[in-house]
Amino acid sequence: MCGIVGYLGDRDVLPIIIKGLKRLEYRGYDSAGVAISADNEINIFKKQGKVSALEDFIGEKEVKGSVGIGHTRWATHGEPNDLNAHPHYSCSKEFAIIHNGIIENYGPLKAELESKGYTFVSDTDTEVLVTFIEDIYNSGEYSIEEAVRIALSNVIGAYAIAVLSTKEPRKIVAARKGSPLVIGLGKNEYFLASDATPIIEYTNEVVYLNDEEIAVISDDGFNIRDLKDVSKDPYIQTLELELDALEKGGYPHFMLKEIFEQPNSIADCMRGRLNSASGSLVLGGIRNYSNALINAEKIVILACGTSWHAGLVAEYIFEEFCRIPVEVEYASEFRYRNPIVKEGDIVIAISQSGETADTLAAIELAKSKGAIIFGVVNAVGSSISRTTHEGAYLHAGPEIGVASTKAFTAQLSVLVMIALRVANRRGTITERKYKELLVELETIPSKVKKALEYNSQIEYISELFKDAKNFLYLGRGYNFPVALEGALKLKEISYIHAEGYPAAEMKHGPIALIDEEMPVVVIATRDSSYDKIVSNIQEVKARKGVVIAIVTEGDVLIPKMADFVIEVPATHEALMPLVSVIPLQLLSYHIAVMRGCNVDQPRNLAKSVTVE
Ligand code: G6P
């Protein structure tokens, strides 16, 4: 997590950095800061809290300069106060650094530097790194970039850094390992950021740094070398990202905008890939390894958070239609438990950001054992998309609200398309069923649109339950992962405790919690377990629980039992999660707004979790 920005050119740097930090605030918002290089001095301004607090702090102060770096922090080492905010000076203030990541061996390094007389003002690993760089530079033998390279060769951990020095005021040295970093190439100006969003309004020509690469940016241009000091040829990419996609477009929050974007984002995800009339499903990014996927004996799905929930839905789909056993793993657990992965095994990694540290590490582990990795990723050019063998992008556009919404439905759409293609090629699904599902999949954007029309009713229900202390979410079959996702959404943004459960498991524990104070959201759409879930609703009602049921349009039975019903259009049960999740997203959104929570930037969370 943490977002980093940098600029070197002719323009006034402060507004560029501040604007960039606002775009990256989704990566962390514990503190923000800038360092500007001018007149052989580096001036640092930093403040606990959001970028707006930093802006207020800088106020009318005159901040001149056209070379600078900025940081928005998600705290790891040291509490999120002004002192621990980035940028950090080195001991002499001749160097300044911003850092996204963790230096694991900072303890011994700090002790060694202290024994040489260096002192530290913060609790951070980052201040140790910049002082280490200074110490190497002070030996008199090395340039700034050499000092950075030597320091980085001696640290253990992950980093994306940018370093300024008064020794060469118009130079930025940047490097990455495990945390993302992209360089924007303007006309006689350079940009630097954790992702392309702060860059796109100035240039669409970018270079993504690879792990263990160091870029040196100056008025003479830029060059890239690796940690072994070998020169690297930069691969310049042209981005297609639209600036409009980064704005709120009239909505009060990004989350609401992204919820309402779903009819389009799902359609965008399927555009050019799915043609029900001809029965064709083309996933351009899955070619060379397509046969391996079709002949898979087992599939392992790796993901975290909401993406893990999408993986759970995919498990049901792959098992039902492809008859391939699937294991859905939390990447964080998988990477540390000596998993059994053989040469040629199939892994699907799902990630919105493409930067989640645990998912990346789990992929590397599976890769090292010879697995073939497919990525289902939203962020174009992200680390996961580049490390996987093949994959399919979501094409959902940038997701900025920290709580994932449109990425989830796009992930489901991609995973359904992959599964149906595999099922068709394996012959585990009849041609008729395959075509039927393609036709149905094409109707999903309009069904999601219909589900969104119940927004004001959901807002009304939210008002009634906004003060609840706990929520239970129940679902069966395909709707069980939706129950988990609904509970996660509520927890994340409204801070209400919520649990998702398979409805039948309720009687093995959560039923003890049910009383008239406990709202129970039951996803009870018409599917093969409908009768069973009706019984579960009755069990909740018998304990005086308050039932909010998500039902298929036209259902007459459940409205007689439930206290509140929210309708969604009918669809095939395997596709229902794409539709039934919509009211749950809206419910959590409205409750969070009514409770006065910061919906787009909930406390303690970050959108891109680049630490383990
Ligand atoms: C964070 C985000 C979640 C997301 C999870 C996995 O916790 O707040 O919304 O689901 O990371 O992220 P990924 O980018 O890998 O999907």
XYZ file of C-alpha atoms and ligand atoms in Angstrom:
628
model
C 0.000 0.000 0.000
C 1.053 3.633 0.170
C 1.058 5.721 -2.967
C 4.080 7.467 -4.374
C 4.367 10.254 -6.955
C 7.262 12.165 -8.467
C 7.857 14.844 -11.082
C 10.843 16.353 -12.830
C 10.357 18.992 -15.530
C 9.637 22.697 -15.972
C 6.265 22.965 -14.305
C 5.455 24.054 -10.795
C 5.716 20.713 -9.045
C 3.488 21.094 -5.972
C 0.062 21.044 -7.706
C 1.149 18.049 -9.789
C 2.191 16.103 -6.697
C -0.927 17.030 -4.709
C -3.234 16.050 -7.553
C -1.333 12.803 -8.031
C -1.559 11.993 -4.334
C -5.320 12.504 -4.446
C -5.551 9.966 -7.242
C -3.483 7.532 -5.199
C -5.241 8.113 -1.908
C -7.057 4.804 -2.324
C -3.710 3.172 -1.507
C -3.596 4.601 1.983
C -4.590 7.752 3.804
C -2.896 7.700 7.185
C -0.655 10.615 6.266
C 0.617 12.519 3.242
C 3.721 14.492 2.399
C 5.834 16.123 -0.285
C 9.514 16.869 -0.739
C 10.496 19.605 -3.168
C 14.013 20.125 -4.383
C 14.975 23.769 -5.017
C 17.960 26.039 -4.416
C 20.144 23.177 -3.189
C 17.695 22.394 -0.433
C 14.993 19.814 0.005
C 11.852 21.119 1.644
C 9.526 18.594 3.209
C 5.908 19.199 4.190
C 4.013 16.318 5.753
C 0.939 15.793 7.823
C -1.027 13.040 9.475
C -4.364 12.388 7.775
C -5.539 12.775 4.231
C -4.036 14.736 1.373
C -6.515 17.546 2.123
C -4.917 17.910 5.594
C -1.544 18.290 3.890
C -3.003 20.920 1.570
C -4.395 22.861 4.542
C -1.044 22.563 6.264
C 0.847 23.958 3.272
C -1.835 26.649 2.869
C -0.408 29.864 1.476
C 3.237 28.944 2.103
C 5.381 29.639 -0.897
C 6.566 26.313 -2.253
C 8.610 26.769 -5.389
C 10.334 24.065 -7.394
C 9.946 21.836 -10.386
C 11.394 18.602 -8.998
C 9.584 16.771 -6.246
C 8.195 13.613 -4.738
C 5.086 12.872 -2.692
C 3.652 10.064 -0.613
C 0.341 8.959 0.825
C 0.774 6.415 3.593
C -0.797 3.250 4.890
C 1.127 2.765 8.104
C 3.236 -0.342 8.713
C 6.132 0.728 10.955
C 5.252 3.365 13.492
C 1.930 4.974 14.233
C 0.419 7.244 11.596
C 1.591 10.598 13.027
C 3.346 13.600 11.436
C 6.772 12.314 12.376
C 6.349 8.938 10.756
C 4.801 10.439 7.614
C 6.877 10.327 4.429
C 9.016 11.803 2.878
C 11.879 11.184 5.275
C 15.136 13.073 5.366
C 18.410 11.314 5.870
C 20.297 12.303 9.012
C 22.022 15.303 7.317
C 18.864 16.283 5.371
C 20.860 15.984 2.159
C 18.724 13.073 0.981
C 14.978 12.551 1.065
C 12.995 9.424 0.301
C 9.468 8.138 -0.194
C 8.847 4.433 0.185
C 6.031 1.964 -0.390
C 6.821 -1.409 1.166
C 8.683 -2.820 4.138
C 12.391 -3.118 4.892
C 12.498 -6.242 7.024
C 16.108 -6.007 8.190
C 15.859 -2.374 9.232
C 16.564 -3.284 12.893
C 20.184 -4.422 12.466
C 20.794 -1.716 9.853
C 19.571 0.929 12.270
C 21.783 -0.393 15.063
C 24.803 -0.322 12.750
C 24.065 3.227 11.622
C 23.499 4.371 15.206
C 26.870 2.933 16.155
C 28.352 5.206 13.467
C 26.702 8.225 15.068
C 23.590 8.629 12.903
C 20.394 9.597 14.707
C 16.762 9.024 13.762
C 13.661 11.050 14.387
C 10.953 8.578 13.330
C 10.126 4.927 14.046
C 10.134 3.989 10.385
C 12.133 1.483 8.389
C 12.182 4.108 5.624
C 14.275 6.619 7.552
C 16.795 3.841 8.127
C 16.955 3.152 4.386
C 17.596 6.776 3.405
C 20.261 7.162 6.064
C 21.854 3.934 4.884
C 21.972 5.430 1.364
C 23.541 8.584 2.794
C 26.128 6.558 4.679
C 27.171 4.749 1.500
C 27.284 8.030 -0.434
C 29.389 9.637 2.314
C 32.131 7.103 1.726
C 32.926 9.338 -1.235
C 33.244 6.468 -3.664
C 29.787 6.354 -5.187
C 27.233 8.435 -7.093
C 23.702 8.773 -5.723
C 22.378 5.997 -7.934
C 25.262 3.728 -6.990
C 24.629 4.399 -3.317
C 20.951 3.523 -3.841
C 21.893 0.340 -5.695
C 24.323 -0.790 -3.009
C 21.832 -0.026 -0.245
C 19.064 -1.923 -1.998
C 21.352 -4.897 -2.557
C 21.701 -5.082 1.211
C 18.109 -4.760 2.292
C 15.554 -7.516 2.676
C 11.984 -6.638 1.909
C 9.783 -4.902 -0.580
C 9.996 -1.406 -1.894
C 9.068 1.188 -4.428
C 11.170 4.235 -3.620
C 12.066 7.620 -4.985
C 15.110 9.478 -3.697
C 16.093 13.148 -3.958
C 19.432 14.623 -2.999
C 20.787 18.139 -2.618
C 23.971 16.807 -4.214
C 22.201 16.664 -7.571
C 18.974 18.610 -7.124
C 17.567 17.867 -10.574
C 17.716 14.116 -10.329
C 15.299 11.479 -9.015
C 16.486 7.947 -8.382
C 13.629 5.448 -8.221
C 13.560 1.685 -7.743
C 11.157 -1.154 -7.163
C 10.957 -4.645 -5.784
C 7.581 -6.095 -4.957
C 5.765 -2.725 -4.978
C 4.658 -1.126 -8.238
C 6.256 1.847 -9.952
C 5.552 3.402 -13.327
C 7.397 6.212 -15.107
C 5.462 8.601 -17.368
C 7.372 10.067 -20.287
C 6.284 13.589 -21.199
C 8.004 16.122 -23.420
C 11.125 17.076 -21.475
C 9.374 16.049 -18.282
C 8.999 12.854 -16.313
C 6.399 11.545 -13.930
C 6.632 8.752 -11.443
C 3.830 6.988 -9.610
C 2.571 3.786 -8.032
C 0.108 3.449 -10.888
C -0.680 5.390 -14.021
C -3.631 7.368 -12.621
C -1.598 10.454 -11.581
C 0.208 10.419 -14.922
C -2.517 9.912 -17.486
C -3.607 13.535 -17.818
C -0.081 14.534 -18.863
C 1.085 11.613 -21.003
C 0.018 8.122 -21.977
C 3.539 6.885 -22.677
C 4.747 4.885 -19.715
C 7.389 2.426 -18.624
C 6.593 -0.059 -15.855
C 9.687 -0.781 -13.814
C 10.405 -4.438 -13.115
C 11.545 -5.827 -9.793
C 15.111 -4.938 -8.838
C 15.319 -2.170 -11.426
C 16.574 1.321 -10.675
C 15.620 4.310 -12.821
C 17.585 7.531 -12.857
C 15.608 10.524 -14.075
C 17.202 13.880 -14.846
C 17.021 16.685 -17.397
C 19.244 14.534 -19.619
C 16.602 11.795 -19.866
C 16.199 8.567 -17.994
C 17.926 5.231 -17.835
C 17.254 1.936 -16.130
C 19.774 -0.465 -14.618
C 19.221 -3.470 -12.415
C 20.609 -4.264 -9.000
C 23.559 -5.988 -10.643
C 24.266 -2.723 -12.501
C 23.278 -4.117 -15.894
C 21.664 -1.605 -18.235
C 18.040 -2.396 -19.228
C 16.132 -1.384 -22.331
C 12.911 0.332 -21.272
C 9.720 -1.059 -22.772
C 7.538 1.957 -23.548
C 3.803 1.269 -23.454
C 0.949 3.465 -24.638
C -1.959 3.463 -22.192
C -5.607 3.692 -23.156
C -6.860 4.844 -19.765
C -9.435 7.666 -19.994
C -9.249 10.571 -17.584
C -13.059 10.598 -17.170
C -12.884 7.153 -15.632
C -10.953 8.629 -12.710
C -13.580 11.220 -11.779
C -16.789 10.825 -9.763
C -19.003 11.876 -12.664
C -21.675 13.546 -10.524
C -21.990 10.775 -7.923
C -21.359 11.649 -4.266
C -18.954 8.728 -3.891
C -16.820 6.581 -6.156
C -18.417 3.500 -4.645
C -21.908 4.542 -5.745
C -20.615 5.474 -9.187
C -18.934 2.106 -9.485
C -22.055 0.230 -8.321
C -24.102 2.023 -10.965
C -21.457 1.502 -13.623
C -21.940 -2.253 -13.471
C -24.351 -2.679 -16.394
C -21.643 -1.028 -18.523
C -18.597 -2.571 -16.892
C -20.025 -6.082 -17.272
C -20.904 -5.339 -20.890
C -17.388 -3.944 -21.461
C -15.937 -7.074 -19.972
C -17.875 -9.281 -22.393
C -17.557 -6.997 -25.421
C -15.706 -8.599 -28.317
C -15.427 -11.846 -26.389
C -18.918 -13.246 -26.260
C -21.236 -13.745 -29.194
C -24.228 -15.859 -28.295
C -25.610 -15.858 -31.834
C -22.564 -17.640 -33.203
C -21.849 -19.442 -29.947
C -18.354 -18.005 -29.858
C -16.386 -17.105 -26.785
C -12.992 -15.597 -27.525
C -10.543 -14.779 -24.768
C -7.591 -13.308 -26.641
C -5.289 -13.471 -23.641
C -5.690 -17.233 -23.233
C -4.160 -18.945 -26.251
C -0.873 -20.716 -25.786
C -1.913 -22.469 -22.615
C -5.516 -22.959 -23.565
C -5.155 -26.730 -23.957
C -3.537 -27.064 -20.561
C -6.563 -25.360 -19.052
C -9.024 -27.473 -21.002
C -7.282 -30.676 -19.925
C -6.747 -29.615 -16.316
C -7.181 -32.317 -13.711
C -7.487 -29.765 -10.967
C -7.601 -25.983 -10.713
C -6.258 -23.958 -7.802
C -7.682 -20.466 -7.434
C -5.603 -17.910 -5.509
C -6.974 -14.594 -4.299
C -7.707 -12.346 -1.318
C -10.745 -10.408 -0.095
C -13.551 -9.844 -2.540
C -11.538 -11.526 -5.285
C -11.487 -14.661 -3.133
C -15.281 -14.555 -3.021
C -15.343 -14.380 -6.826
C -13.080 -17.435 -6.740
C -15.588 -19.301 -4.583
C -18.348 -18.676 -7.111
C -15.965 -19.851 -9.824
C -15.380 -23.081 -7.905
C -19.069 -23.917 -8.136
C -19.151 -22.992 -11.838
C -16.033 -24.931 -12.869
C -17.108 -27.973 -10.911
C -20.645 -27.948 -12.263
C -19.934 -27.266 -15.923
C -16.339 -28.422 -16.470
C -16.303 -31.250 -13.938
C -12.842 -30.140 -12.815
C -12.130 -30.164 -9.083
C -11.289 -26.695 -7.819
C -9.548 -25.519 -4.661
C -9.998 -21.899 -3.704
C -7.154 -20.716 -1.530
C -6.508 -17.577 0.450
C -3.208 -16.537 -1.108
C -1.861 -15.639 2.329
C -2.438 -19.179 3.614
C -1.348 -20.952 0.463
C 2.051 -19.260 0.370
C 3.034 -20.399 3.845
C 1.800 -23.937 3.987
C 3.976 -25.927 1.629
C 1.117 -26.573 -0.808
C 1.118 -29.546 -3.146
C 1.614 -28.134 -6.629
C 2.995 -30.196 -9.489
C 4.580 -29.283 -12.818
C 1.804 -28.281 -15.227
C -0.863 -27.757 -12.537
C -3.329 -25.009 -13.322
C -3.631 -21.942 -11.134
C -6.016 -19.032 -11.637
C -5.049 -15.883 -9.738
C -7.766 -13.268 -9.286
C -6.983 -9.674 -8.364
C -8.529 -6.277 -8.992
C -5.363 -4.284 -8.351
C -2.929 -6.855 -9.647
C -0.618 -5.786 -6.819
C -1.783 -7.714 -3.741
C 1.431 -8.872 -2.092
C 0.080 -12.193 -0.811
C -1.411 -13.085 -4.183
C 1.819 -12.174 -5.949
C 3.890 -14.275 -3.554
C 1.497 -17.225 -3.871
C 1.770 -16.993 -7.670
C 5.563 -16.972 -7.502
C 5.486 -20.032 -5.268
C 3.174 -21.937 -7.608
C 5.263 -20.826 -10.591
C 8.452 -22.053 -8.960
C 6.837 -25.486 -8.701
C 6.042 -25.487 -12.419
C 2.372 -24.473 -12.349
C 0.785 -22.620 -15.261
C -0.723 -19.396 -13.973
C -3.706 -17.601 -15.494
C -4.475 -14.094 -14.290
C -7.921 -12.545 -13.931
C -6.873 -8.974 -13.261
C -8.338 -5.490 -13.641
C -5.333 -3.164 -13.494
C -3.627 -3.219 -16.865
C 0.135 -3.560 -16.658
C 0.032 -4.461 -12.955
C 2.543 -6.826 -11.385
C 0.200 -9.844 -11.376
C -0.807 -9.329 -14.988
C 2.855 -9.320 -15.912
C 3.945 -12.285 -13.872
C 1.221 -14.708 -14.973
C 1.661 -16.900 -18.053
C -1.611 -15.791 -19.633
C -4.861 -14.255 -18.556
C -7.912 -12.168 -19.220
C -8.296 -8.559 -18.126
C -11.586 -7.468 -16.554
C -11.858 -4.249 -18.619
C -13.961 -2.817 -15.792
C -12.074 0.492 -15.763
C -10.319 1.889 -12.695
C -12.014 0.985 -9.412
C -11.330 3.710 -6.883
C -13.735 3.087 -3.982
C -11.851 0.916 -1.515
C -14.760 -1.531 -1.230
C -14.702 -3.579 -4.405
C -17.954 -3.671 -6.392
C -17.672 -3.544 -10.171
C -14.455 -5.553 -10.098
C -16.335 -8.407 -8.390
C -19.004 -8.633 -11.082
C -16.398 -8.294 -13.838
C -14.343 -11.061 -12.219
C -17.427 -13.283 -12.195
C -18.113 -12.451 -15.832
C -14.575 -13.365 -16.903
C -14.561 -16.534 -14.827
C -17.922 -17.652 -16.242
C -16.633 -17.053 -19.767
C -13.473 -19.049 -19.090
C -15.462 -21.879 -17.507
C -18.018 -22.062 -20.316
C -15.296 -22.142 -22.926
C -13.487 -24.915 -21.102
C -16.729 -26.859 -20.555
C -17.612 -26.571 -24.227
C -14.188 -27.781 -25.334
C -14.144 -30.611 -22.798
C -17.614 -31.686 -23.837
C -18.849 -31.590 -20.244
C -21.770 -29.379 -21.186
C -24.287 -29.957 -23.961
C -24.231 -27.606 -26.930
C -27.751 -26.558 -26.021
C -26.890 -25.697 -22.435
C -23.740 -23.869 -23.560
C -25.698 -21.687 -25.993
C -28.446 -21.125 -23.438
C -25.897 -19.877 -20.901
C -24.223 -17.600 -23.450
C -27.579 -16.042 -24.284
C -28.328 -15.638 -20.597
C -24.904 -14.136 -19.910
C -25.564 -11.490 -22.544
C -28.707 -10.419 -20.680
C -26.848 -9.846 -17.414
C -26.042 -6.133 -17.968
C -29.746 -5.364 -18.435
C -30.662 -7.483 -15.399
C -28.106 -5.683 -13.260
C -29.637 -2.436 -14.489
C -33.049 -3.675 -13.366
C -31.671 -4.709 -9.963
C -30.310 -1.165 -9.534
C -33.828 0.235 -9.973
C -34.661 -0.996 -6.472
C -32.151 1.492 -5.053
C -34.644 3.753 -3.259
C -36.372 0.792 -1.621
C -32.966 -0.405 -0.408
C -32.246 3.079 0.891
C -35.492 2.932 2.871
C -34.580 -0.446 4.389
C -31.087 0.851 5.182
C -32.569 3.664 7.260
C -34.397 1.095 9.417
C -31.278 -0.989 10.086
C -28.487 1.567 10.118
C -28.080 1.309 13.889
C -27.962 -2.483 14.098
C -24.936 -3.853 15.946
C -24.703 -7.119 14.013
C -25.910 -8.559 10.742
C -26.080 -12.139 9.544
C -25.971 -12.942 5.815
C -27.149 -16.352 4.631
C -27.060 -18.011 1.240
C -26.836 -21.469 -0.277
C -25.103 -22.824 -3.363
C -24.087 -20.066 -5.749
C -25.475 -17.507 -3.335
C -23.310 -18.610 -0.419
C -20.234 -16.649 -1.612
C -22.606 -13.730 -2.217
C -23.574 -13.877 1.471
C -19.879 -13.682 2.376
C -19.404 -10.759 0.030
C -22.470 -8.922 1.388
C -21.171 -9.295 4.952
C -17.680 -8.146 3.934
C -19.073 -5.046 2.208
C -21.039 -4.058 5.313
C -18.083 -4.615 7.661
C -15.645 -2.748 5.450
C -17.520 0.488 5.069
C -20.073 0.771 7.887
C -18.030 -0.909 10.666
C -21.024 -3.033 11.637
C -20.098 -6.555 12.587
C -21.475 -8.917 9.961
C -21.064 -12.615 9.271
C -21.754 -14.498 6.097
C -22.736 -18.141 6.448
C -24.001 -21.030 4.362
C -27.673 -20.977 5.349
C -27.747 -24.614 6.451
C -24.709 -24.157 8.690
C -26.610 -21.551 10.671
C -28.010 -24.256 12.911
C -24.473 -25.230 13.938
C -23.754 -21.958 15.675
C -25.001 -18.587 14.429
C -28.622 -19.508 15.189
C -27.722 -18.946 18.840
C -27.171 -15.266 18.046
C -30.583 -14.692 16.505
C -33.092 -12.548 18.351
C -35.340 -9.609 17.439
C -32.270 -7.338 17.336
C -30.547 -9.346 14.626
C -31.219 -8.485 10.985
C -30.688 -11.567 8.832
C -30.161 -10.961 5.127
C -31.121 -14.108 3.243
C -30.289 -14.446 -0.424
C -33.216 -16.585 -1.429
C -33.545 -16.375 -5.178
C -35.331 -19.148 -7.082
C -32.812 -21.907 -7.665
C -32.265 -25.566 -6.918
C -32.013 -24.933 -3.167
C -35.003 -22.616 -2.977
C -37.138 -24.965 -0.821
C -34.256 -25.441 1.577
C -33.653 -21.764 2.010
C -37.353 -21.189 2.598
C -37.005 -23.569 5.555
C -33.970 -21.618 6.773
C -36.023 -18.413 6.691
C -38.665 -20.120 8.779
C -36.016 -21.176 11.280
C -34.878 -17.557 11.606
C -38.454 -16.313 11.982
C -39.136 -18.927 14.651
C -36.320 -17.277 16.689
C -37.804 -13.794 16.117
C -35.000 -12.761 13.756
C -35.758 -9.955 11.313
C -35.466 -11.240 7.747
C -34.471 -9.106 4.774
C -34.788 -11.457 1.819
C -33.327 -11.023 -1.647
C -35.848 -12.787 -3.880
C -36.508 -13.376 -7.544
C -39.015 -10.969 -9.082
C -42.534 -12.334 -8.756
C -41.838 -14.574 -5.746
C -45.050 -14.822 -3.733
C -44.048 -17.262 -1.009
C -41.102 -15.551 0.714
C -42.758 -12.104 0.963
C -45.297 -13.773 3.254
C -42.575 -14.838 5.697
C -39.848 -12.230 5.420
C -40.058 -8.822 7.055
C -38.639 -7.100 3.973
C -37.991 -8.297 0.464
C -35.813 -6.867 -2.271
C -36.415 -8.252 -5.736
C -33.878 -9.060 -8.416
C -34.574 -10.284 -11.965
C -34.520 -14.026 -12.609
C -31.520 -15.634 -14.246
C -29.736 -18.995 -14.338
C -28.589 -19.877 -10.847
C -24.920 -19.976 -11.893
C -25.194 -16.361 -13.026
C -27.326 -15.180 -10.125
C -24.357 -13.903 -8.039
C -23.846 -11.242 -10.720
C -27.316 -9.938 -9.947
C -27.961 -10.873 -6.311
C -24.844 -9.050 -5.088
C -26.215 -5.699 -6.339
C -28.746 -5.075 -3.528
C -26.121 -6.081 -0.965
C -23.655 -3.544 -2.350
C -26.350 -0.852 -2.194
C -27.450 -1.862 1.317
C -23.922 -1.527 2.695
C -23.391 1.729 0.820
C -26.529 3.411 2.169
C -26.017 2.178 5.713
C -22.436 3.466 5.696
C -23.494 6.881 4.354
C -26.274 7.112 6.968
C -23.790 6.291 9.720
C -21.541 9.105 8.509
C -18.727 6.761 7.484
C -16.149 7.569 4.861
C -17.446 5.223 2.206
C -14.635 5.542 -0.324
C -11.828 5.466 2.215
C -12.878 3.339 5.176
C -10.651 3.404 8.224
C -7.624 1.097 8.354
C -8.204 -0.282 4.869
C -6.475 0.293 1.563
C -7.399 -0.672 -1.925
C -4.101 -2.104 -2.941
C -2.525 -4.235 -0.244
C 1.130 -4.406 -1.179
C 2.286 -5.632 2.218
C 1.727 -9.129 3.522
C -8.080 -5.163 -0.247
C -9.241 -4.403 -0.824
C -10.346 -5.379 -1.219
C -9.811 -6.430 -2.171
C -8.591 -7.141 -1.598
C -7.897 -7.987 -2.648
O -8.439 -5.700 0.973
O -9.728 -3.445 0.096
O -11.404 -4.668 -1.832
O -10.815 -7.368 -2.440
O -7.630 -6.187 -1.139
O -7.369 -7.125 -3.620
P -7.140 -7.466 -5.138
O -6.684 -6.158 -5.729
O -6.049 -8.500 -5.174
O -8.407 -7.953 -5.726
